[in-house]
Coordinates of C-alpha atoms and ligand atoms in Angstrom, one line a residue:
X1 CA 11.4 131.0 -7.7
X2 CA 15.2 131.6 -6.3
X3 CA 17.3 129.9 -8.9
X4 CA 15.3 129.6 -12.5
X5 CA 15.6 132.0 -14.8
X6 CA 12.8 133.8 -15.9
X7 CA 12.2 135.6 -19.0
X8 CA 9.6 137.8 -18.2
X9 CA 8.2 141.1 -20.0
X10 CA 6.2 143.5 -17.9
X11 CA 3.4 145.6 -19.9
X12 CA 2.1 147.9 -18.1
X13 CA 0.1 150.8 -19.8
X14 CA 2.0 150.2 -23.1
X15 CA 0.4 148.3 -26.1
X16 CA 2.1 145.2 -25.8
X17 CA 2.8 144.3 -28.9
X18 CA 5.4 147.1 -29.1
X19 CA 6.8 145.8 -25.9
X20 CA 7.4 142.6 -26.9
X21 CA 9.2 143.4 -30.2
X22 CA 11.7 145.1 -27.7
X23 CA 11.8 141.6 -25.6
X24 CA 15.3 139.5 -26.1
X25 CA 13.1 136.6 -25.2
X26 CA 11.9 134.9 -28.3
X27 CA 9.1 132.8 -26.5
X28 CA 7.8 135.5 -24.9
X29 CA 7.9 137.3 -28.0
X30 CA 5.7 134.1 -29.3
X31 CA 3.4 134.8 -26.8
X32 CA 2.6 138.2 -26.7
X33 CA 1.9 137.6 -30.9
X34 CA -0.1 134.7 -29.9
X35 CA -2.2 136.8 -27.8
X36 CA -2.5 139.4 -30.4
X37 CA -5.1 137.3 -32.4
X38 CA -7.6 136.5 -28.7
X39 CA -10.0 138.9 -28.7
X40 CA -12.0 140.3 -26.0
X41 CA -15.3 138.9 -26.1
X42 CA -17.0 142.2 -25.5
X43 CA -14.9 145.1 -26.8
X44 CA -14.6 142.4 -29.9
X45 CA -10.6 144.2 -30.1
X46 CA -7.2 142.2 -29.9
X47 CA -6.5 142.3 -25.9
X48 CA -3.1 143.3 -26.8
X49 CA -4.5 146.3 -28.5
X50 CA -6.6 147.0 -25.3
X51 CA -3.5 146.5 -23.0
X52 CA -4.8 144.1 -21.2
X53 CA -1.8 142.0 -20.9
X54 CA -0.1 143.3 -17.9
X55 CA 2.6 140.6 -17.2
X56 CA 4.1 137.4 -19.7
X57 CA 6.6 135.3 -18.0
X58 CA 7.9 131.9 -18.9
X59 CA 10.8 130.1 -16.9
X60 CA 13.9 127.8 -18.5
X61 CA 11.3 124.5 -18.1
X62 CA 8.6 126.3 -20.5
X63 CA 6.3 127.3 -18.1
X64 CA 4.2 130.5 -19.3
X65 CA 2.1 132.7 -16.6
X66 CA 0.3 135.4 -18.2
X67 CA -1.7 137.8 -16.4
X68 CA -4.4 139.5 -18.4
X69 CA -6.5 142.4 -16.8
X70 CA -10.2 142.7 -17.3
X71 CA -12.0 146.2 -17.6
X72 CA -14.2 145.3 -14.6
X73 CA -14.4 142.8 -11.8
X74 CA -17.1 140.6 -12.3
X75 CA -16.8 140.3 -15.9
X76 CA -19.3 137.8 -17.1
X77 CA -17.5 136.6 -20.1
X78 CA -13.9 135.9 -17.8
X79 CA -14.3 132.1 -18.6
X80 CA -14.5 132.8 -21.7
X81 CA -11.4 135.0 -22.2
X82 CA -9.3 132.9 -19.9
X83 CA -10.3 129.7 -22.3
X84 CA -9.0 131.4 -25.4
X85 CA -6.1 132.9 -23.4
X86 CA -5.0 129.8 -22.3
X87 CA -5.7 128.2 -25.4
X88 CA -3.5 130.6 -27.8
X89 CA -0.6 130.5 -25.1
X90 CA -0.4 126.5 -25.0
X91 CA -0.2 126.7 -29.0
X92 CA 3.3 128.4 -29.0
X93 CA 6.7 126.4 -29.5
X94 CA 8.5 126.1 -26.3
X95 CA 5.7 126.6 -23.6
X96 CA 5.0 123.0 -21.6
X97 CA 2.1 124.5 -19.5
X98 CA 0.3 127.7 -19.3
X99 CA -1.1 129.4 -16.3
X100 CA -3.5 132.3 -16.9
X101 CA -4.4 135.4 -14.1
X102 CA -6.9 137.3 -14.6
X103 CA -6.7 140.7 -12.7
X104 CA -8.6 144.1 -12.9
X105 CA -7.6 147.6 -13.9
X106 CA -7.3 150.6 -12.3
X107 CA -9.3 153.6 -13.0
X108 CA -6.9 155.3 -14.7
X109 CA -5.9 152.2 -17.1
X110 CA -9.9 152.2 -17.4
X111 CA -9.9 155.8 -18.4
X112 CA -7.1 155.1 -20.6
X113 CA -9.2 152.2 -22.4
X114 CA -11.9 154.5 -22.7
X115 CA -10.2 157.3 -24.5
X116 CA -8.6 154.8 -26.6
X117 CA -11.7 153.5 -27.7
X118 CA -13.3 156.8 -28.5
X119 CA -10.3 157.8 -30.6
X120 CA -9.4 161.6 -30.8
X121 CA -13.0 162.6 -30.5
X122 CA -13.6 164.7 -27.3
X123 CA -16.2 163.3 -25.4
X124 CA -19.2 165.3 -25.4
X125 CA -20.7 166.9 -22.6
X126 CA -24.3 165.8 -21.2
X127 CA -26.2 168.7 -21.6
X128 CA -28.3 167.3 -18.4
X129 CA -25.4 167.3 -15.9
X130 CA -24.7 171.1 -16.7
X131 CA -25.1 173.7 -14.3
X132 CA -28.0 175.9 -15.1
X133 CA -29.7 173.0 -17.0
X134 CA -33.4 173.2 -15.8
X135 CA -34.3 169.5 -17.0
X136 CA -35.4 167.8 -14.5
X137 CA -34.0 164.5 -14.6
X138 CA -36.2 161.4 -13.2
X139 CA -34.8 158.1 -13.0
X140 CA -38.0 155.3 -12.8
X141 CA -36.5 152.3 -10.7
X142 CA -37.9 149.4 -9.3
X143 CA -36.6 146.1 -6.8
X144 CA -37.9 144.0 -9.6
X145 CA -39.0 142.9 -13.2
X146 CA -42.6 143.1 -13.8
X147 CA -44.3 145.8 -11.1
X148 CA -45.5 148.2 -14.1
X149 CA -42.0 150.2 -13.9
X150 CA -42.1 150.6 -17.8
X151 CA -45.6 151.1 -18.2
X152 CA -45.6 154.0 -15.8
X153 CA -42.8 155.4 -16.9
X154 CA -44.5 155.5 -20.3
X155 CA -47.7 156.6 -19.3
X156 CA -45.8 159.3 -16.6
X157 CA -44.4 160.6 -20.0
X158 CA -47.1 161.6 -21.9
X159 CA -49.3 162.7 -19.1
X160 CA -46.5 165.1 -18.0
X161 CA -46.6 166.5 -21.9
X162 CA -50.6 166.5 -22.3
X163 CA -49.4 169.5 -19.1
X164 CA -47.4 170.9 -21.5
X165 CA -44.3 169.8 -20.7
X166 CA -41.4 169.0 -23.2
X167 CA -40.8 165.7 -22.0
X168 CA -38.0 163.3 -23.6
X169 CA -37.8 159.8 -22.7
X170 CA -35.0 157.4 -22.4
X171 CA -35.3 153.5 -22.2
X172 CA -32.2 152.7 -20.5
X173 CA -33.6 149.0 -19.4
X174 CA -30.5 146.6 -20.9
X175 CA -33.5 143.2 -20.3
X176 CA -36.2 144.5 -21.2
X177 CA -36.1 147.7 -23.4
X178 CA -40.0 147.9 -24.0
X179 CA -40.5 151.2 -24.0
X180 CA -40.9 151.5 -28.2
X181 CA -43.3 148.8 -28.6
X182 CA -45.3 150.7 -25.3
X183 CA -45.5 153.9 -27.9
X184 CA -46.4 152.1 -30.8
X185 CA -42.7 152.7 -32.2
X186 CA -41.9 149.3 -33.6
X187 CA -38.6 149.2 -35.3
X188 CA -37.7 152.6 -35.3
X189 CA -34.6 154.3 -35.2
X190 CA -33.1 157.6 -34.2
X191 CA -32.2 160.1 -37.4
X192 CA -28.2 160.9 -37.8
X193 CA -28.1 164.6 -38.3
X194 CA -24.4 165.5 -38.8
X195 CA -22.9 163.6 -36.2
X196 CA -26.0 163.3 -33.4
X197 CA -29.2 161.7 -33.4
X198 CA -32.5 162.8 -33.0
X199 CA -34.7 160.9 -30.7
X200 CA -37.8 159.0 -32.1
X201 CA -41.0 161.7 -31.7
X202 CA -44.3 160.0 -31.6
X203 CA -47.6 161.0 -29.4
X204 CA -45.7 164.1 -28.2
X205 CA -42.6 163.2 -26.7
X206 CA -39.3 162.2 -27.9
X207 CA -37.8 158.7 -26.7
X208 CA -35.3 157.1 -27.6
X209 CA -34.2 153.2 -26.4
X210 CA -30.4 151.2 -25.4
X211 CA -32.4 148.8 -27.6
X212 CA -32.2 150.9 -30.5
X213 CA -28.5 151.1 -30.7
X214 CA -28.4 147.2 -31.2
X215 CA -27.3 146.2 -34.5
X216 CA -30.5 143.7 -34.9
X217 CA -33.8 143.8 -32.8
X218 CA -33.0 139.8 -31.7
X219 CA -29.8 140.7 -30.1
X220 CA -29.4 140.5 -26.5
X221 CA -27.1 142.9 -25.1
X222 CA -24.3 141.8 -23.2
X223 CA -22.3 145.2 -22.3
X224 CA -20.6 146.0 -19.2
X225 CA -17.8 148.2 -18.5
X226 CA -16.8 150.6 -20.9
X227 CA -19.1 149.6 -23.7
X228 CA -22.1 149.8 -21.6
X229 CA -21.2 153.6 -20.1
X230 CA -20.4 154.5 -24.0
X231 CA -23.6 153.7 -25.2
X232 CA -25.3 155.7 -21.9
X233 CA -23.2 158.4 -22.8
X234 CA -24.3 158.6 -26.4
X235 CA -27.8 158.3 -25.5
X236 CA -27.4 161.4 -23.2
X237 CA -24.7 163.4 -25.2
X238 CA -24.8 162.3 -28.9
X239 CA -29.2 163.0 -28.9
X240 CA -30.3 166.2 -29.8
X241 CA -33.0 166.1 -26.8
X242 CA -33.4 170.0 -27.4
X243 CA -35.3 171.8 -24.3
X244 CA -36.8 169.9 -22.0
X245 CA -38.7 169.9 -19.4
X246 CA -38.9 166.6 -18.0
X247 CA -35.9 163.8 -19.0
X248 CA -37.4 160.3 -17.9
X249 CA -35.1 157.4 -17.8
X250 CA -36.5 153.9 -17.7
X251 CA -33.9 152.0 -15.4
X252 CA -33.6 148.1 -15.5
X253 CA -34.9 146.5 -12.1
X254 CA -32.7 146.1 -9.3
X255 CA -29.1 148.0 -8.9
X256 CA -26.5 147.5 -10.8
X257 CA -23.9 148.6 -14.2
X258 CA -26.6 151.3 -15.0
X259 CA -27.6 152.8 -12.2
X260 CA -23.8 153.2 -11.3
X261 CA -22.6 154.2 -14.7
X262 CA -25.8 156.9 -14.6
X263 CA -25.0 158.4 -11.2
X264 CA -21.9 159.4 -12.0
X265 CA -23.5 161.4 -15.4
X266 CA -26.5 162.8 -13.7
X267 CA -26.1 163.8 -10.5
X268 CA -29.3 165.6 -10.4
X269 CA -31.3 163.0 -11.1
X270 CA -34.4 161.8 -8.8
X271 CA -35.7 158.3 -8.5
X272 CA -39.0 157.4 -8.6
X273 CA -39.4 153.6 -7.1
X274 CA -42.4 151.7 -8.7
X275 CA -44.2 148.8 -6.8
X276 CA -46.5 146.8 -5.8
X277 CA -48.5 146.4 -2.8
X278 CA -47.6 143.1 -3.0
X279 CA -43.8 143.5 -2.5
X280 CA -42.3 143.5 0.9
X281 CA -41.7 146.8 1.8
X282 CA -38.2 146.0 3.4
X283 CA -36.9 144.5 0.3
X284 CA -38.2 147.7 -2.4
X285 CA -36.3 150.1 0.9
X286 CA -33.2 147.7 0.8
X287 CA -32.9 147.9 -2.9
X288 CA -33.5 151.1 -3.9
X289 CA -31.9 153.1 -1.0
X290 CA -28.9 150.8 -1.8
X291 CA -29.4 152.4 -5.6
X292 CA -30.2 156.2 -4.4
X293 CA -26.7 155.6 -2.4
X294 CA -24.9 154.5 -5.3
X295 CA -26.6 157.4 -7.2
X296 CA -25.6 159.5 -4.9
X297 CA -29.2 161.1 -5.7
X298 CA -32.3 162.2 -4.1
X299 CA -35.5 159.6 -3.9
X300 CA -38.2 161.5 -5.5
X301 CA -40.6 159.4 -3.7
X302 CA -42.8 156.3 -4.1
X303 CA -45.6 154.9 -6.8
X304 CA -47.5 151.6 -5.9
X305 CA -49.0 150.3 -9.0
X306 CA -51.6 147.4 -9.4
X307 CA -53.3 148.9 -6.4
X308 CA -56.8 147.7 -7.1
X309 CA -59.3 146.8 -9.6
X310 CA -62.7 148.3 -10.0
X311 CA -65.6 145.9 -10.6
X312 CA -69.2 146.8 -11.2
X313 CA -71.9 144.6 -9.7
X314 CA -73.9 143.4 -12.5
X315 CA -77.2 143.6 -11.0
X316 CA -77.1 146.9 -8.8
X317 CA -74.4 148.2 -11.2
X318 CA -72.5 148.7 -8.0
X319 CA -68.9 149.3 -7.9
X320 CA -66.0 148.6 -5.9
X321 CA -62.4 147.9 -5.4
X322 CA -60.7 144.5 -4.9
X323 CA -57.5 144.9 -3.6
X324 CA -55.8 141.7 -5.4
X325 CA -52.1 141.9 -4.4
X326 CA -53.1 143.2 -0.8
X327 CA -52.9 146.8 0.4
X328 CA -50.5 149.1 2.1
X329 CA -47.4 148.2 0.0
X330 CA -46.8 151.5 -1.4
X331 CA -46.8 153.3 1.7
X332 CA -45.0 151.3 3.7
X333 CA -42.3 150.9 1.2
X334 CA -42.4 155.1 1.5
X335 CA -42.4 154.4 5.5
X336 CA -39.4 152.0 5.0
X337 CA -37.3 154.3 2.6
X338 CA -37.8 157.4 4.9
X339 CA -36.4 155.4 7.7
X340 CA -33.5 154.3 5.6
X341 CA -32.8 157.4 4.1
X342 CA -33.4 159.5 7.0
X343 CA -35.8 162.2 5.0
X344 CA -39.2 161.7 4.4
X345 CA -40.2 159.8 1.2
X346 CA -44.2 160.2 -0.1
X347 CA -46.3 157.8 -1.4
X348 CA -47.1 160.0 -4.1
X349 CA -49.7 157.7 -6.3
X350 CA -51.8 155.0 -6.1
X351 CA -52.7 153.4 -9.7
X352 CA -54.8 151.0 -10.0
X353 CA -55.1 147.3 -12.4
X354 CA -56.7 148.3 -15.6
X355 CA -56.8 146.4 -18.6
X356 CA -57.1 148.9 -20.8
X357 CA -53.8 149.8 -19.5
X358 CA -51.9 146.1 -20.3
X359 CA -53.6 146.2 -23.9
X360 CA -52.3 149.6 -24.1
X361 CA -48.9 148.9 -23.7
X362 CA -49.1 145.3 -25.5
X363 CA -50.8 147.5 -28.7
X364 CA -48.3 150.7 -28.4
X365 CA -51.9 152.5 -27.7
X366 CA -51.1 153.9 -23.9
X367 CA -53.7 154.3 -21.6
X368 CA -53.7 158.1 -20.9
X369 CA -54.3 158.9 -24.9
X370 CA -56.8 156.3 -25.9
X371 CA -58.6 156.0 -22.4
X372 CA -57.5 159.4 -20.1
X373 CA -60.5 158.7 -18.3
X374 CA -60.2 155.8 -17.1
X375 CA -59.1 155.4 -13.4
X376 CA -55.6 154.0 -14.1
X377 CA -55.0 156.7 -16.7
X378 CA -56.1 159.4 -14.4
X379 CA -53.9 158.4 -10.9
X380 CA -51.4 158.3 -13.5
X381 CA -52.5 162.5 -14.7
X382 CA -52.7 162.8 -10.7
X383 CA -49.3 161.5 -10.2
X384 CA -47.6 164.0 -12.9
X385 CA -49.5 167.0 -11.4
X386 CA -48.0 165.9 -8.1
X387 CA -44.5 165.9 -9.8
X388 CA -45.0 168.9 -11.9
X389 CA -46.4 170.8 -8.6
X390 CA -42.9 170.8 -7.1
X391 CA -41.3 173.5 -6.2
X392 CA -39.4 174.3 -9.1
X393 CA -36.4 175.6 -7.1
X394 CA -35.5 172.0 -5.5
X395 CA -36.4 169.9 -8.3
X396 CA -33.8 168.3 -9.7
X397 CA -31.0 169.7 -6.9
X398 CA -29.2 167.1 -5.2
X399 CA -29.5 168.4 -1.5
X400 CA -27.0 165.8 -0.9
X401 CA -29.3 163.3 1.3
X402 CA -27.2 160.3 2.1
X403 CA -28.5 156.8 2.8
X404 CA -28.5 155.9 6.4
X405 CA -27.9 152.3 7.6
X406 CA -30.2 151.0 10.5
Ligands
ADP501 P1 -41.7 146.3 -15.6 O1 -41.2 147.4 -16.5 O2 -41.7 146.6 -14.2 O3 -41.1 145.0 -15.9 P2 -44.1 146.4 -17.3 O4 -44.5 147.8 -17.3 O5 -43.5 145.8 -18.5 O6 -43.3 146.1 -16.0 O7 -45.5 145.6 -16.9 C1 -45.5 144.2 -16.8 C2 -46.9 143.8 -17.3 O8 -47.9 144.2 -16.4 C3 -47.2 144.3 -18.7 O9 -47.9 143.4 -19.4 C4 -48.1 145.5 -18.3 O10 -49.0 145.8 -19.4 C5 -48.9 145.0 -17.1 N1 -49.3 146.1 -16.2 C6 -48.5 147.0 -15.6 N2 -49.2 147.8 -14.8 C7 -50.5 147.4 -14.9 C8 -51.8 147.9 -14.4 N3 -51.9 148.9 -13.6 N4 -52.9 147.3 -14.8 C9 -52.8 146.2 -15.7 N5 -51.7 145.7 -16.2 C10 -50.6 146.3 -15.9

């Protein structure tokens, strides 16, 4: 404001603290030191230390303005952060009333963040994203919670290795994270060797699970931002995954931090969309050509799961299907994404409800090793021939199919 005097100390990419020792202003001073003990609720760090602080000012009546810069926009814990903020900043001698801004970096103060928090260690390359790498990468996505997404994936796994693929499997689903109790894993946990980790092996694949790199089992994990893409990274850099043929990766539901944070590491990936035939067609299209975009990767194609059940008569011993959830789901969510993504997009199985399969996956027994043939465990067989049948040349290429908007 024209006329008051303003004592005012602007950050920038500089840690703060250091700035502020330079600052003739001693309540500024007080402020930036007062900062220095708020942490940020995720990075659990000083937000000085982070340089997060991009502007302190505080005019002759007392009246402090701080503008503090979150690593990404829509940080959940903002509230939180602004609370303590506001809080620490009231505390100091000489400031009547505080008023807290909360902004967003850039990229490149992002980057900086990120390198800072890694220290002087180079980060490693993903083998995956190389060129020349032959893995295929296949990223198992669904519009919602509770379709079979995990179980497939699972299931997908180990019938693509009883082909005799080398087949590694990571559970990158921040909610749910089931894919270790699916294989009978329980609390295990990936061996250090040197400075990597081997993946868990157990019924012939290695997996290994976001879950796993939580200090206790109970904890729910919070990450976004910069945490979040460091612990992706680790799971795809830091894990001696060896040759493979096949990496699967268990995405949460929907779109979001993950998918994002994964397009930009595996470009070559290929989505696979579970559903249902219950779910509207429009919606499964909308969501996960909205997630192949943000990818920026091909749709591999669809699975409808819960298709049917098989009953047997009990007097004529007769059997047939009863479609529970409705029929036609799968294909016309294929019908749907092909008109989206302007390329055609298969149906390319159909597996039916099995309880053998639910027991399976509640037990860590899967379906396609304790029953392979039942019908669920062999539309799942069917569905990795389909995949496996591919011609090898275009697997795993991004032919650079964009989404198109009707
Ligand atoms: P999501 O990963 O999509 O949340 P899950 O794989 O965890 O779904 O499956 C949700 C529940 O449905 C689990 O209890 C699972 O065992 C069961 N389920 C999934 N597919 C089938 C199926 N084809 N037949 C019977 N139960 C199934």
């Amino acid at each position: 404001r024209p006329g008051s005097r303003r004592a005012s100390c602007r950050i920038g990419p500089t840690v703060c603290r250091q700035v502020s020792m330079s600052t003739e202003n001693p309540v500024v001073k007080a402020i930036a030191d007062a900062l220095s003990h708020v942490n940020d609720p995720e990075i659990k760090r000083p937000i000085t230390d982070l340089n997060m602080i991009d502007e302190i000012t505080v005019d002759e009546q007392g009246r402090a303005f701080v503008r503090i810069l979150l690593t990404v926009a829509g940080c959940p814990l903002k509230t939180k952060l602004r609370e303590q903020a506001t809080e620490a900043v009231r505390s100091v001698d000489g400031v009547t009333s505080v008023s807290v801004e909360l902004g967003t970096m850039t990229d490149e103060q992002r980057d900086a963040l990120k390198v800072q928090l890694r220290g002087d260690v180079p980060e490693r390359v993903i083998p995956f994203a190389q060129p020349g790498n032959t893995t295929k990468v296949i990223a198992v996505s669904s519009g919602k919670g509770g379709v079979g997404k995990s179980s497939v994936t699972v299931n997908l796994a180990l019938a693509l290795a009883q082909l005799g693929r080398e087949v590694g499997l990571l559970d990158a689903d921040i909610y749910g994270h089931s894919v270790p109790d699916m294989l009978g894993l329980g609390d295990a946990h990936p061996t250090p060797l040197d400075d990597m980790l081997l993946p868990v092996p157990g019924l012939g694949i290695k997996s290994i699970s976001i879950g796993m790199m939580k200090p206790n089992k109970s904890d729910v994990i919070a990450w976004r931002g910069p945490i979040l893409d460091r612990a992706l990274t680790q799971l795809l850099a830091d894990v001696h995954w060896g040759d493979l043929d096949y990496l699967l990766i268990d995405l949460p539901p929907g779109t979001g931090d993950i998918a994002m944070s994964l397009g930009q590491k595996l470009p070559n990936a290929e989505v696979l969309v579970v559903t249902t035939p219950q779910q509207a067609a429009s919606e499964v299209a909308e969501r996960a050509g909205t997630m192949a975009g943000i990818m920026q990767q091909r749709v591999l194609g669809v699975v409808e799961n819960m298709s049917w059940l098989e009953v047997t008569a009990p007097k004529s011993r007769e059997t047939f299907r009863v479609e529970l959830f409705g029929t036609g789901g799968g294909q016309k969510a294929a019908d749907a994404l092909s008109e989206r993504l302007g390329t055609t997009i298969p149906l390319l199985g159909q597996i039916p409800l099995d309880v053998e399969l639910r027991s399976g996956g509640d037990d860590g027994d899967p379906i396609v090793i304790t029953h392979p043939d039942s019908p669920a465990a062999e539309a799942i067989t069917e569905l990795a021939k389909t995949i496996d049948a591919r011609p090898r040349g275009l697997v795993g290429i991004n032919l650079g199919v964009q989404p198109v908007s009707h």
